[in-house]
Each structure stands twice: as structure tokens, then as C-alpha cells.
XYZ file of C-alpha atoms in Angstrom:
668
model
C 115.272 98.147 76.480
C 114.422 95.599 73.808
C 117.502 95.165 71.621
C 116.668 91.871 69.904
C 113.589 90.335 68.379
C 111.667 88.193 70.866
C 109.460 85.139 70.472
C 106.951 83.886 72.998
C 108.359 80.903 74.891
C 106.388 79.392 77.756
C 109.482 77.584 79.052
C 111.489 80.790 79.459
C 111.473 82.432 82.885
C 110.388 85.746 81.345
C 108.014 84.183 78.829
C 110.099 85.141 75.772
C 113.367 84.169 74.147
C 115.612 86.040 71.735
C 115.132 85.403 68.039
C 117.112 86.358 64.953
C 115.633 89.580 63.556
C 115.213 88.293 59.993
C 113.606 85.097 61.252
C 111.178 87.184 63.300
C 110.234 89.267 60.252
C 109.620 86.099 58.246
C 107.425 84.633 61.006
C 105.258 87.765 61.139
C 104.947 87.912 57.348
C 104.091 84.211 57.212
C 101.309 84.649 59.757
C 99.893 87.637 57.856
C 99.753 85.586 54.647
C 98.274 82.533 56.335
C 95.589 84.404 58.279
C 94.567 86.521 55.291
C 94.367 83.448 53.052
C 92.131 81.684 55.570
C 89.992 84.565 56.802
C 90.343 87.452 54.333
C 92.368 90.641 54.327
C 90.287 92.340 57.013
C 91.204 89.633 59.532
C 94.385 91.633 60.202
C 94.253 94.871 62.188
C 96.821 97.579 62.918
C 97.078 99.883 65.937
C 99.563 102.748 65.907
C 100.224 105.940 67.814
C 100.311 109.722 67.861
C 103.819 109.833 69.307
C 105.179 108.592 65.989
C 106.733 111.051 63.573
C 104.394 112.110 60.788
C 106.437 110.081 58.301
C 105.793 106.918 60.314
C 102.108 107.778 60.752
C 101.792 108.187 56.982
C 103.668 104.950 56.436
C 101.408 102.971 58.769
C 98.304 104.154 56.925
C 99.765 103.230 53.555
C 101.083 99.895 54.837
C 97.705 98.870 56.270
C 95.602 99.913 53.287
C 97.889 99.110 50.347
C 100.022 96.199 51.552
C 97.763 94.516 54.089
C 94.629 95.625 52.193
C 92.746 95.950 55.476
C 90.400 98.745 56.543
C 91.254 98.094 60.176
C 93.796 100.657 61.262
C 93.366 103.172 64.055
C 95.626 104.946 66.524
C 95.814 106.028 70.151
C 94.858 109.581 69.218
C 91.362 108.093 69.425
C 91.840 108.591 73.160
C 93.091 112.133 72.714
C 91.878 114.925 70.397
C 89.267 113.321 68.159
C 86.291 115.056 69.808
C 87.923 118.429 69.242
C 88.883 117.403 65.707
C 85.289 116.506 64.848
C 84.005 119.752 66.352
C 86.590 121.803 64.459
C 85.510 120.261 61.171
C 81.821 120.825 61.919
C 82.351 124.465 62.912
C 85.324 125.630 60.836
C 85.667 123.012 58.095
C 89.275 122.344 59.117
C 90.965 120.635 62.048
C 93.766 122.800 63.418
C 94.339 125.392 66.127
C 93.062 128.708 64.829
C 96.052 130.715 66.003
C 99.729 130.468 66.798
C 100.626 130.366 70.495
C 102.172 133.852 70.338
C 98.600 135.169 70.205
C 97.983 133.868 73.730
C 100.455 136.411 75.088
C 98.499 139.401 73.784
C 95.043 138.210 74.865
C 93.024 140.170 77.440
C 91.339 136.988 78.681
C 92.532 133.367 78.558
C 89.841 130.721 79.180
C 91.107 127.223 80.079
C 88.593 124.364 80.310
C 89.491 120.816 81.346
C 93.227 121.327 80.896
C 95.758 120.868 83.689
C 98.334 122.789 81.682
C 100.851 123.441 84.475
C 101.444 119.692 84.846
C 100.528 118.397 81.388
C 101.487 121.241 79.016
C 104.104 123.379 80.779
C 105.260 125.131 77.599
C 101.700 126.339 77.008
C 101.626 127.458 80.633
C 104.592 129.723 79.956
C 102.568 131.562 77.304
C 99.685 131.956 79.752
C 102.064 133.356 82.396
C 103.336 135.877 79.858
C 99.760 136.898 79.089
C 99.087 137.306 82.798
C 102.157 139.526 83.156
C 100.713 141.660 80.354
C 97.493 142.065 82.345
C 95.370 139.182 81.064
C 92.610 137.698 83.209
C 92.590 133.902 83.554
C 89.434 131.765 83.747
C 89.875 128.092 84.668
C 87.165 125.416 84.585
C 88.014 122.067 86.210
C 86.623 119.688 88.873
C 90.032 119.878 90.587
C 91.958 122.885 91.838
C 94.911 122.280 89.536
C 98.072 124.393 89.841
C 96.849 126.746 87.105
C 93.470 127.026 88.855
C 95.175 128.312 92.008
C 96.246 131.405 90.080
C 93.003 132.018 88.179
C 91.017 135.231 88.430
C 87.866 133.114 88.168
C 87.818 129.394 88.971
C 84.733 127.289 88.212
C 84.920 123.831 89.906
C 82.494 122.233 87.458
C 80.814 118.894 88.031
C 82.329 116.406 85.533
C 80.341 116.047 82.316
C 78.520 119.400 82.469
C 80.624 121.454 80.038
C 77.991 121.867 77.318
C 75.629 123.259 79.945
C 78.273 125.751 81.067
C 79.026 127.041 77.573
C 75.310 127.318 76.806
C 74.837 129.320 79.990
C 77.726 131.653 79.175
C 76.345 132.254 75.683
C 72.902 133.002 77.137
C 74.446 135.653 79.391
C 76.392 137.114 76.459
C 73.187 137.411 74.438
C 71.248 138.847 77.385
C 73.844 141.595 77.897
C 74.623 142.249 74.243
C 78.234 141.080 74.534
C 78.296 139.960 70.892
C 80.130 140.886 67.699
C 77.057 141.375 65.519
C 79.030 142.276 62.386
C 81.108 139.116 62.622
C 78.043 136.961 63.305
C 76.184 138.498 60.359
C 79.000 138.367 57.826
C 81.036 135.311 58.775
C 78.756 132.744 60.452
C 75.663 130.631 59.866
C 73.115 129.389 62.407
C 73.241 131.951 65.198
C 69.460 132.424 65.490
C 68.926 128.717 66.166
C 71.655 128.746 68.791
C 70.218 131.829 70.479
C 66.842 130.116 70.715
C 68.427 126.936 72.059
C 70.442 128.585 74.857
C 67.568 130.771 76.066
C 66.621 127.977 78.485
C 70.089 128.078 80.086
C 69.485 130.835 82.599
C 72.239 131.610 85.122
C 70.288 129.871 87.876
C 69.789 126.688 85.874
C 73.354 126.656 84.569
C 74.848 127.103 88.030
C 72.668 124.332 89.453
C 73.428 121.802 86.698
C 77.159 122.575 86.713
C 77.466 122.632 90.492
C 79.091 126.072 90.518
C 78.446 129.489 92.017
C 76.080 131.728 90.049
C 78.215 134.720 91.009
C 81.366 133.098 89.640
C 79.491 132.097 86.485
C 78.440 135.706 85.918
C 82.002 136.909 86.533
C 83.411 134.489 83.973
C 80.782 135.395 81.380
C 81.386 139.113 81.896
C 85.162 138.803 81.586
C 84.779 136.785 78.411
C 81.957 138.835 76.968
C 83.592 142.235 77.443
C 87.148 141.309 76.434
C 88.642 143.002 73.406
C 90.885 139.992 72.742
C 90.781 136.442 74.064
C 92.068 132.898 73.669
C 90.125 129.757 74.615
C 92.018 126.536 75.355
C 90.683 123.131 76.328
C 91.875 119.557 76.569
C 90.685 116.111 77.544
C 88.628 117.393 80.470
C 85.821 118.410 78.122
C 86.602 115.876 75.387
C 86.685 112.505 77.215
C 82.901 112.254 77.301
C 80.069 110.650 75.375
C 79.115 114.288 74.795
C 82.671 115.336 73.935
C 82.044 116.724 70.461
C 79.105 118.807 71.665
C 81.144 120.096 74.609
C 83.745 121.341 72.125
C 81.056 122.851 69.909
C 79.772 124.749 72.944
C 83.241 126.213 73.458
C 83.436 127.183 69.789
C 80.018 128.856 69.995
C 81.173 131.375 72.611
C 84.279 132.070 70.509
C 82.243 132.695 67.353
C 79.711 134.834 69.215
C 82.556 137.030 70.416
C 84.019 137.341 66.909
C 87.461 136.931 68.406
C 89.066 134.523 65.962
C 91.129 134.930 62.819
C 92.908 138.020 64.052
C 95.920 138.800 66.267
C 95.716 137.972 69.985
C 92.436 136.103 69.524
C 92.083 132.388 69.122
C 90.793 128.956 69.952
C 92.607 125.632 70.254
C 92.655 122.245 71.874
C 95.822 121.041 73.592
C 97.337 117.829 72.270
C 98.221 115.002 74.625
C 101.176 113.608 72.674
C 104.198 114.938 70.826
C 102.520 114.516 67.444
C 98.877 114.565 68.425
C 98.158 116.988 65.583
C 100.304 115.558 62.779
C 99.580 111.996 63.841
C 95.952 112.213 62.787
C 96.345 114.174 59.559
C 98.002 111.716 57.209
C 96.363 108.338 57.233
C 96.552 106.264 60.420
C 93.100 107.401 61.578
C 90.428 104.906 60.566
C 88.389 107.381 58.513
C 91.058 109.626 56.982
C 93.562 109.613 54.151
C 96.679 111.822 53.894
C 96.082 115.569 53.877
C 93.157 115.106 56.306
C 91.132 113.749 53.400
C 87.887 111.859 53.940
C 88.273 108.186 53.093
C 84.619 108.060 51.994
C 84.949 110.994 49.556
C 85.249 109.677 45.954
C 87.494 112.544 44.823
C 89.790 112.113 47.815
C 89.994 108.369 47.243
C 90.781 108.866 43.560
C 93.629 111.287 44.282
C 95.347 109.041 46.829
C 94.786 105.882 44.768
C 96.536 107.451 41.778
C 99.436 108.576 43.940
C 99.764 105.095 45.436
C 99.378 103.526 41.972
C 96.476 101.286 42.873
C 92.954 100.998 41.546
C 90.493 103.025 43.605
C 88.405 99.889 44.141
C 91.397 98.297 45.905
C 91.572 101.066 48.508
C 89.678 99.892 51.620
C 86.860 102.030 52.941
C 86.467 103.369 56.476
C 87.569 101.126 59.292
C 86.463 101.278 62.908
C 87.860 102.904 66.025
C 90.394 101.098 68.198
C 87.848 100.012 70.815
C 85.500 98.658 68.190
C 88.470 96.655 66.927
C 88.562 94.972 70.346
C 84.899 94.094 69.922
C 85.657 92.663 66.486
C 88.413 90.521 67.989
C 85.920 89.142 70.513
C 83.496 88.508 67.632
C 86.158 86.554 65.737
C 86.355 89.021 62.838
C 89.919 90.195 63.532
C 92.382 87.331 64.018
C 95.729 89.131 64.042
C 96.965 92.453 65.381
C 100.113 94.475 64.706
C 100.794 97.236 67.243
C 103.248 100.125 67.169
C 103.433 102.951 69.729
C 100.164 101.934 71.420
C 99.632 100.198 74.756
C 95.887 99.438 74.645
C 95.995 97.047 77.599
C 96.667 100.025 79.876
C 95.194 102.871 77.821
C 91.745 101.613 76.842
C 88.750 101.636 79.197
C 87.403 98.506 80.884
C 90.798 97.023 80.138
C 90.142 93.493 81.337
C 87.866 93.245 78.299
C 90.803 94.490 76.213
C 93.179 91.975 77.779
C 90.751 89.164 77.001
C 90.566 90.365 73.392
C 94.353 90.281 73.010
C 94.391 86.735 74.370
C 91.807 85.648 71.762
C 93.979 86.609 68.790
C 95.416 83.846 66.622
C 98.611 85.875 66.323
C 99.923 89.203 67.557
C 103.077 91.163 66.768
C 104.314 94.311 68.513
C 106.973 96.805 67.509
C 108.294 98.409 70.685
C 111.440 99.519 72.479
C 110.237 98.399 75.932
C 108.260 95.335 76.902
C 104.964 97.119 77.436
C 101.979 95.391 78.992
C 100.499 95.001 75.495
C 103.739 93.614 74.043
C 103.616 90.859 76.692
C 100.602 89.475 74.800
C 102.513 89.328 71.504
C 103.811 86.189 69.835
C 106.631 88.172 68.221
C 108.113 91.454 69.488
C 110.195 93.447 67.005
C 112.769 95.874 68.474
C 111.779 99.423 67.516
C 113.312 102.849 67.955
C 113.070 105.908 70.151
C 112.479 109.320 68.574
C 116.110 110.199 69.277
C 117.186 107.265 67.109
C 115.438 108.451 63.968
C 114.526 111.665 62.184
C 111.277 113.107 60.969
C 108.692 115.781 61.602
C 105.996 116.308 64.200
C 103.292 118.960 64.222
C 102.891 121.038 67.348
C 99.598 122.025 68.937
C 99.496 125.310 67.035
C 99.946 123.667 63.611
C 103.689 124.301 63.341
C 105.646 121.484 61.678
C 109.058 120.991 63.316
C 111.827 118.467 62.749
C 113.427 115.899 65.029
C 117.046 115.149 64.194
C 118.645 111.780 64.789
C 121.008 111.801 67.783
C 122.108 108.168 68.157
C 121.804 104.807 66.412
C 119.368 102.184 67.740
C 121.216 99.655 69.939
C 121.754 96.005 69.102
C 119.307 94.616 66.555
C 116.817 97.435 67.139
C 115.702 99.208 63.960
C 114.044 102.469 63.035
C 110.315 101.674 62.916
C 109.976 102.600 59.238
C 112.721 100.110 58.372
C 110.822 97.357 60.197
C 107.687 98.114 58.180
C 109.746 98.135 54.985
C 111.240 94.761 55.928
C 107.726 93.381 56.411
C 106.658 94.535 52.936
C 109.688 92.775 51.459
C 108.932 89.589 53.370
C 105.351 89.808 52.083
C 106.631 90.255 48.496
C 104.581 93.451 48.290
C 107.301 96.056 47.782
C 105.975 98.172 44.890
C 105.779 101.783 46.034
C 107.606 101.033 49.260
C 111.201 101.570 48.205
C 111.934 104.339 50.713
C 115.524 104.645 51.895
C 115.125 107.500 54.380
C 112.521 109.515 56.301
C 113.160 112.340 53.822
C 111.925 110.160 50.964
C 108.826 109.241 52.962
C 108.206 112.919 53.729
C 108.514 113.868 50.063
C 105.767 111.372 49.188
C 103.696 112.609 52.132
C 104.008 116.166 50.766
C 102.595 115.016 47.441
C 99.849 113.014 49.169
C 98.771 116.046 51.206
C 98.707 118.456 48.244
C 95.260 119.963 47.807
C 93.984 118.577 51.120
C 93.098 120.806 54.044
C 96.271 119.650 55.830
C 98.494 120.688 52.927
C 102.208 120.115 53.596
C 103.255 120.205 49.935
C 105.272 123.421 50.303
C 107.107 122.247 53.428
C 110.635 120.869 53.191
C 113.191 119.870 55.800
C 115.270 122.864 54.678
C 112.382 125.316 55.094
C 111.663 123.931 58.570
C 115.276 124.506 59.599
C 115.393 127.979 58.051
C 112.138 129.208 59.628
C 112.229 127.374 62.939
C 109.182 125.401 61.861
C 106.487 125.915 59.225
C 102.750 126.272 59.866
C 100.451 124.309 57.582
C 98.695 124.806 55.260
C 101.730 125.568 53.131
C 100.679 124.836 49.533
C 103.713 125.984 47.513
C 107.478 126.126 47.810
C 107.417 129.925 48.130
C 104.543 130.032 50.653
C 105.710 131.012 54.177
C 103.111 128.903 55.985
C 99.898 129.922 57.761
C 100.528 131.104 61.309
C 96.951 132.206 61.794
C 93.943 130.539 60.173
C 90.861 132.478 59.057
C 92.643 135.769 58.425
C 91.471 137.664 55.338
C 93.539 136.561 52.371
C 94.972 133.436 54.022
C 95.199 130.226 51.986
C 91.793 128.555 51.753
C 91.164 126.277 48.756
C 87.642 125.413 49.914
C 86.099 128.901 50.085
C 88.073 130.327 47.142
C 87.782 133.883 48.409
C 84.182 133.667 49.636
C 85.261 134.027 53.270
C 87.811 132.912 55.842
C 86.342 129.559 56.917
C 86.715 126.220 55.149
C 83.237 125.907 53.650
C 82.185 126.893 50.108
C 80.478 130.036 51.463
C 83.475 130.866 53.663
C 81.342 131.051 56.827
C 81.746 129.293 60.165
C 78.906 127.202 61.580
C 77.235 127.620 64.936
C 76.170 124.161 66.122
C 73.623 123.176 68.742
C 75.506 121.970 71.823
C 73.104 119.713 73.662
C 73.776 118.942 77.306
C 73.242 115.271 78.081
C 73.935 113.364 81.244
C 76.986 111.075 81.250
C 76.422 107.496 80.161
C 76.649 106.397 83.792
C 75.212 108.577 86.556
C 75.538 108.213 90.298
C 72.879 106.394 92.292
C 72.415 104.920 95.751
C 74.711 101.957 95.030
C 77.419 103.992 93.263
C 77.037 107.508 94.696
C 80.427 109.080 93.848
C 81.812 110.412 90.551
C 85.138 108.942 89.412
C 87.307 110.986 87.066
C 90.743 110.053 85.723
C 93.739 111.904 84.323
C 97.454 112.581 84.502
C 100.044 113.458 87.116
C 103.094 115.562 86.362
C 105.782 112.863 86.576
C 104.095 110.216 84.417
C 103.119 110.074 80.741
C 100.282 108.182 79.074
C 100.422 104.443 79.870
C 103.734 104.891 81.709
C 105.696 102.533 79.448
C 108.628 104.946 79.482
C 108.158 107.053 82.611
C 107.607 104.134 85.005
C 111.175 103.092 84.169
C 112.776 106.419 85.128
C 113.797 106.410 88.795
C 113.473 110.132 89.625
C 110.012 110.269 88.046
C 108.890 107.176 89.937
C 110.274 108.689 93.146
C 108.099 111.762 92.634
C 104.866 109.753 92.283
C 105.671 106.084 93.025
C 102.122 104.745 92.913
C 98.629 105.918 92.016
C 96.558 107.492 94.770
C 92.870 108.182 95.215
C 92.330 111.926 95.590
C 89.324 112.492 97.840
C 87.900 115.576 99.541
C 88.007 115.707 103.388
C 84.211 115.963 103.638
C 83.680 112.848 101.536
C 86.523 111.019 103.302
C 85.030 111.752 106.716
C 81.592 110.638 105.573
C 82.965 107.322 104.256
C 85.510 106.676 107.002
C 88.439 107.002 104.603
C 91.784 107.994 106.154
C 94.665 109.733 104.420
C 97.429 107.285 103.491
C 95.320 104.198 104.224
C 94.286 101.519 101.750
C 90.980 102.368 100.120
C 88.921 100.584 97.486
C 87.251 102.200 94.475
C 84.595 100.010 92.920
C 82.588 100.539 89.736
C 80.144 98.322 87.881
C 83.099 96.806 86.014
C 85.836 96.209 88.568
C 87.584 97.463 91.670
C 91.091 98.553 92.659
C 92.656 99.256 96.043
C 95.030 102.208 96.457
C 96.088 104.564 99.209
C 93.839 107.546 99.844
C 95.152 111.069 99.388
C 92.811 113.406 101.251
C 92.956 116.862 99.648
C 90.826 119.983 99.466
C 91.576 120.417 95.765
C 88.734 118.277 94.426
C 84.955 118.489 94.533
C 83.335 116.741 97.531
C 81.268 114.547 95.183
C 84.193 113.395 93.032
C 87.361 111.298 93.353
C 90.354 111.329 91.023
C 92.671 108.445 90.060
C 95.598 108.781 87.600
C 95.677 106.298 84.735
C 99.412 105.629 84.119
C 99.668 102.261 85.906
C 98.867 98.712 84.778
C 97.384 95.625 86.356
C 95.716 95.797 89.751
C 96.547 99.505 90.008
C 95.026 100.422 86.655
C 92.344 103.103 86.722
C 91.110 101.763 83.397
C 89.935 98.586 85.097
C 87.201 100.891 86.394
C 86.366 103.165 83.463
C 83.429 102.653 81.143
C 83.681 101.811 77.446
C 80.829 104.135 76.439
C 81.869 106.336 73.514
C 80.945 109.620 71.884
C 78.683 108.684 68.931
C 80.608 110.978 66.559
C 84.254 110.903 67.638
C 84.188 107.453 69.304
C 86.281 108.790 72.182
C 85.678 106.852 75.421
C 84.179 108.503 78.495
C 87.283 108.439 80.698
C 86.310 111.539 82.653
C 83.196 110.357 84.438
C 81.639 107.167 85.728
C 79.886 106.154 88.940
C 81.755 104.483 91.787
C 81.625 103.714 95.459
C 84.463 104.162 97.962
C 85.222 102.243 101.144
C 88.145 101.447 103.417
C 89.977 98.278 102.459
C 90.263 95.549 105.059
C 93.766 94.575 103.931
C 96.417 95.895 101.541
C 96.293 94.719 97.920
C 98.611 92.028 96.593
C 100.677 93.437 93.747
C 103.642 91.109 93.969
C 102.421 88.764 91.232
C 102.259 91.521 88.639
C 104.877 91.711 85.900
C 106.533 95.005 86.705
C 108.831 96.984 84.412
C 112.441 96.094 85.037
C 114.086 98.759 87.196
C 117.419 100.016 85.941
C 120.069 101.373 88.335
C 120.468 105.120 88.386
C 123.424 106.293 86.282
C 126.589 107.266 88.095
C 127.045 111.026 87.993
C 130.395 112.416 86.955
C 131.469 115.966 87.726
C 132.942 117.526 84.599
C 135.724 120.024 85.195
């Protein structure tokens, strides 16, 4: 745990030495001033995270744009839900789960695409189990037989990157058999005829061939979905981490809209967040193209509203920035000279991460706010000691759009500070304190409420007291006496965009069908690289592993990354279970032990991404991005597999410091 400020020191055994906190703040502020004087305001960039409370996320956006005057801020949610967010806005006009999770329980059919919920979202899994106990049928789509897939009524082991094709094929079958809600399509949607024409080419035979699945299973899934009286569709990164991620999500939305099963009880659609505040973290300003309230930073009216609230001239408010990976490219190009990071470990999390590491080394100056010495923080010149969630208070927004509150349990140790206090200290050191005189998360939240008022993500009627009284409040909640919106798109629900014209967030109140075009992944297999590599999570690790790789029992459960490979492919390549095996892509190679399992497609291997250095799956992944959402294509690239001649050498890597397990005391 980092409990003091640290300064890079090449003569120290660990590369850093302790530094007085106030001196560290002054050094960071001095570098900001110097670099901006020499190279302009946009020479400083900020990276933050979706595990921050919403107050901190709001604060980071305001700090970057008002006090640093830079357009360059983005967050690690860029690697999470942004494809789904873009699709939601294109189809519904608003970015939030359509329904509360209670509606899962009453659904006749639950469709789960690209979401290993039993290991990655166990609370959601509990709702699915309850639905199953009530008689629901479960459809699971995944290249791997995940724990939830083992229990599915229909399991489709799809070839990675073929999700748009699958949804087009399902919609074609629905149209062919008349499994449509014609009244809903006629009265509440736009664009169905174009979609129907587009999917006509996706016959069951073609769909099954492209997706690498059984035609019989495809027909079963389409029939269950098409004939259900109520249903809930869930997906996660499995369909989103693609250069076609937005269109994959639009394909999922199309089969929901065609069924008409949205905006009413026991019927819904949602994406599953990957972090504690994946929803709230992108709504209030730390995303490169958004302002608080999920406002568009390019919209003149939205800019005017926020500028007035922040008491700055609209011309002073920077325009859209760029995504976090493009920021790495700008560092390489010499346009960004300094980086401030909080709650983001890009050296492990971003694709083709040796390129990322080289970018961090090119910076003139880097500062990190963290509570552990992450792999990214090791590149910093100054590390400021931040706080855990348990050491602060604030709100986060759950997957379903429910705003809940985290209460402070303990004080930060040593010189560690709550993150918002560190940012406040930086504004004071910069002599830019106007409008930044917050003394508590509550004061930040009150300004956030005002900033969100009138936006689609309207929190203005939410208070800490209302959250406590109601066990959480669903946004939008536009007034103090509004109870919150548990279910979007219901008749009569709050919708300032349609103004009574209909349930969806467009002026005519109608949802949009969108063409979902199937395109091949950016990198396809060939003779040299004949195997598909996909990446993801394991149950005992979280994101870049900064926290979980320091927890003994979790490390014991999955001590090192493994290469999951099917027995048929292993036999063909001479790979042996438990033996060192190399995965090589066009970017790099890593050597891990093979784990021969029957739970993955014979043309695909899986590697988890939680580890750094020579064990990092993101040494292999490709930096190709979705053209709309800018999400990287983590879920598919081409590789080749072969037995390693000798074990890898990891001993030179800087490993997280292992702490002894706590002594257990029996309480009488």
C-alpha cells in the first residue's frame, strides 16, 4: 500500500523514494505550468477510471477542462461499455439499461451473449437462476462453455467476431415465421423495412456457416426468442470488444425491438458493466466526448449550459478530445508531453501494450494517483497516495441505472488522501481554485446534480437522503419529489426529449432500427497465424490485477495465466496439458502453461488478461478499434501456437509485493 508520496529515484533499490506530500503536489503543479507554458494547454493529458465514484468522475472532467484547459481526458471505460453506449444512443436516444434487474426474474426467456456472468457478474447470475426456477429458458452465446453455458437450454458456441451475423440470422427467422410484434413496430419504431430487406440474405444455412454453429441450435434459439411472451437480453464485452462492436450491439437491439418486448414488466435489454461504476463513470464528464448529464460536448446548447454552471466563457471550454489509445499515439507524436493518471493501469489494460509502455517512457513528466504501485505508476515521476473506496464516500450507478451510495468505513493510512482532496490540492497549487472549493463529496454531488439537470442522465432529484431511504434511486430523477425511473420507455415515464410523443428519447418518441453489418475482424487467420486468440477474465482476478494479484487466496485459486486450448487443436499442434506453450501474434509472443479443456472451440484459444509483463495477454492483442466507439478489438486476433523449448524467464519482472496472510483469531 502506498502511504506516502513517492518520487522517482534511480539510486533507490526500488526506483522511488518517499517525498513530503506537499512538496510532491508542488512538483506536479510546477510541471503542469512549465509544460503548458512551453507547449500549450493540450500538452497535458488525463486518464481516469470507471471504478471511481461518480463524484470523482465528475471532478476529473471538470479539473481537466476548466483547470488544465485540455481536451485530452478519457477513462478506462473506453475498454468496457462504450460500444453498447453508442448503440443505445443510436437506437433509443439514451444510454442506460432499459429495465431494472427485477424484470429478469419474470422473463420467459433470458438471452445472454458474450457474458460469462457466473464468474464476472455473480449477482446478475442470481437473477437468472431465479428466472430459471420460475420456468425461464436460457440461451447462451459464447465461444467458451462458461459455467452459465453449462446450464443453458440452448448453447451456441459462436466463432469470435460473428455476432452481427447471428443476430441478423435470428431476425430473418423471426420475420420468416411471423414472430414479430407488428403493432409495436408500426407505432414505436422507425426503419424496420430497411432492416427486413437487409437481413433477408441471412438464411439459416448461411448464418450457421458464418457463425460456426449448428443450424438446428440456431433455429431452436430463434424459436424460443421469437415465441416468448416476455424476455430479457443481456450482453457484455464478448460482443463489444470488436471493431464491429457497435453494430453487434445494434443487432442485439434489433431482435429486441422486433419482438416489442421492451418498456414493460419482465421484458428488457441491457449490457453488463465491467466495473463498479461502469455506468455512472461515463455519464458525467470524464469521457472524451461528453459533459455532465451525458451531454454532447459538441452540442452548442449543452456547452452553454455547463459553461454557465462552471462560470467560464463557452469559448474556454475545450472541445472533444480523443480516446485513451489515441492519446498514446499523440504521446508518440510529441503532442502530449505530460500525463496524470488515476484509477487506470494502461500499461496492462491497453492492447499491444509494449507500444503503450514506450509511450509512457516518452513523456516529459508523468504523475499517478494510486494506492498500490501499479505497473503504470512505475513509469511515473511522482506518485501521489490515493484512497480506496472504503476510505471515502460517494455514489456509484449500478448496471440497471440505480444510483447507490458508498459510505466511508476507515480513514486513509499515513499520508494517503481521498482522491478528490488530491485534485483539490493540485488546483490550489496551480492557483486555479475558483469553483473548486469543495469540502466534501456531498458538495461535489450537489454540483453534479445541478450539472446533470435537463440532461438525459438527470440526477438533479437524487440526494444522499433519498438514496438511503429508497435503497437506491434510478435515474432519470428530475425533481425532488420524483421517485426515480425503474423502467425506461414505459408510457408516461420521464422523457424530456420526446415530450409525450412516445417512449423513446427522440423528438418523435420512436426507437430506431439500425443496419447491423457483419464484417470480418480486423485480423483474420491465415496459414502463418491459423488460430483465433480471444481474451477475457477469470473468476479470481479483476481487470489489470492491481488489487487482486496482491490477495493471497485469490492468487492461490489462479496463480498464473494459462492458455485454454481444445484437445483436438492441442493434439494437432503437439501441445501437452501443463507444459510450457508459446502463443505468438504479429505483435509479440508470450509463453504460458497449456490448459487442455473441452470447453472452448477447436479453432480458438483463450488467455486471461489480468497479468503484466511477459505474461500479459495484451502484448499479443491488436490495437484496431471500432470506428464509432473506439473500443479495441480484444476478443479476436490471429495467432499461432507451439510447444516452448524452455520455460520463460519471469524472475526479472517487478512483481507486486506479497503481503503475509493475516493471522486468524477465533472470536468467542
